[in-house]
Amino acid sequence: MTQSNLISSIFRKEVLAMSAYKVADATGLIKLDAMENPYSWPEDIKKSWLETLKNCPLNRYPDPEARQLTATIKRLNQIPDRFDVLLGNGSDEIIQLLLMALPANACVLAPDPGFVMYKQLSLCLGLSYYGIPLLADSFELDLPAMLDAMEKHQPSVIFLAYPNNPTGNLFSKASIREIIKTAKGLVVIDEAYAPFADASFIDSLGQYDNLLVMRTVSKLGLAGLRLGYIAGLPGIIEQLHKIRLPYNINSLTQISADFALSHKALFDQQTQKICAERSLVFNKLNTLNGITAYLSAANFILFKTPENRANEIFASIKKQGVLIKNLSPQGGLLADCLRVTIGTPEENAAFLTALTKSLVTS
Ligand code: PMP
């Protein structure tokens, strides 16, 4: 048997058809491609964090329920006691867990463009996935199209990122409520960018049995820890606990996240700086000839470049030492679009200089 016959006889066709999620190599570049917080911690905080790590028993398995961290997360996010929370190795893992718990013929629905993992993980698990186009100019939900698709496909899960990635906008709250009310399945409000948005559905948890709210510490400034969480009715969260691996949150993450989240003021300060820079970058982008930047409630900005020039502009910016994200190859509403994460003032200035030069020279 040839190697390729062996492989195709073993793996599911959905897996064979996929390509791996590629992360660009940022070595030596200013990294503005992945919505990370650019700031680290002051030395004194780093020192006391290292002190807490000293007592971490690495010879023992972690607390399988991460009880202390879960309690901290519930308190800080004001999640009422009657709702349960499940922690994941990043919110990516939670999306995967939720989809793994669905029947084989289940269907998943999300707006398009949206966060790529909803589709990637659905297809890999052999589920049906429908991406419903957002409205072209505003990137707002096309409510009638969403409701039609819900009626037609009866999705088990609908994902709504709030704010949306990669467009950065907050969908209309009224439209989201209509979707939650009409849905016969679960609706996950993915609040990955909540720290920058000042808007949330956590307060609405009590109003809808089918609502789940998911968050992550990644964009806040703790992407390296890999920690996400989802809140909802205990009966629903219990199903996810059944299929998660027993020790999915490692000891170092449990201790470090609990420590970090107790320094909320530091993250609030960093978040404010990022939001202030977001306005500056947005205004500057819109002064550049041929560039249209879209308003963002997240820590990144999507912008449109002159027609058919996104690839060359992206490459030119990279050549000048700044890595952003080229979304143009995805086509559709993202044709000609690039996305930049908000960094430090110096990083943003380097990006804007590189972009300005790329527009002149290319
Ligand atoms: N949801 C959205 C909308 C995202 O943009 C991302 C990261 N890009 C995630 C979830 C995953 O975050 P993480 O796995 O780092 O928690």
mmCIF file of C-alpha atoms and ligand atoms in Angstrom, residues 35 90-92 95 115 118 161 165 190 192-193 216 218-219 226-228, ligand 1:
data_model
loop_
_atom_site.group_PDB
_atom_site.id
_atom_site.type_symbol
_atom_site.label_atom_id
_atom_site.label_comp_id
_atom_site.label_asym_id
_atom_site.label_seq_id
_atom_site.Cartn_x
_atom_site.Cartn_y
_atom_site.Cartn_z
ATOM 1 C CA MET A 35 -4.800 40.662 18.567
ATOM 2 C CA GLY A 90 -8.351 28.893 25.087
ATOM 3 C CA SER A 91 -11.878 29.555 23.888
ATOM 4 C CA ASP A 92 -10.838 27.575 20.803
ATOM 5 C CA ILE A 95 -15.779 25.816 20.596
ATOM 6 C CA PHE A 115 -14.062 33.845 13.355
ATOM 7 C CA TYR A 118 -16.344 28.059 13.977
ATOM 8 C CA ALA A 161 -18.853 37.143 17.998
ATOM 9 C CA ASN A 165 -13.679 39.220 14.259
ATOM 10 C CA ASP A 190 -18.418 35.051 21.813
ATOM 11 C CA ALA A 192 -13.403 37.492 23.058
ATOM 12 C CA TYR A 193 -12.944 41.269 22.610
ATOM 13 C CA THR A 216 -11.062 34.545 26.835
ATOM 14 C CA SER A 218 -6.079 36.081 25.434
ATOM 15 C CA LYS A 219 -6.830 39.590 24.165
ATOM 16 C CA ARG A 226 -4.431 29.606 26.867
ATOM 17 C CA LEU A 227 -7.540 30.176 28.938
ATOM 18 C CA GLY A 228 -11.108 30.729 27.840
HETATM 19 N N1 PMP B 1 -13.254 33.992 19.462
HETATM 20 C C1 PMP B 1 -12.882 34.989 18.657
HETATM 21 C C2 PMP B 1 -13.941 35.874 18.078
HETATM 22 C C3 PMP B 1 -11.529 35.187 18.357
HETATM 23 O O1 PMP B 1 -11.178 36.179 17.523
HETATM 24 C C4 PMP B 1 -10.558 34.335 18.935
HETATM 25 C C5 PMP B 1 -9.073 34.487 18.677
HETATM 26 N N2 PMP B 1 -8.681 35.029 17.525
HETATM 27 C C6 PMP B 1 -10.999 33.311 19.758
HETATM 28 C C7 PMP B 1 -12.351 33.161 20.005
HETATM 29 C C8 PMP B 1 -10.050 32.303 20.346
HETATM 30 O O2 PMP B 1 -9.371 32.818 21.425
HETATM 31 P P1 PMP B 1 -8.512 31.929 22.382
HETATM 32 O O3 PMP B 1 -8.540 30.516 21.897
HETATM 33 O O4 PMP B 1 -7.168 32.539 22.373
HETATM 34 O O5 PMP B 1 -9.181 32.036 23.738
#
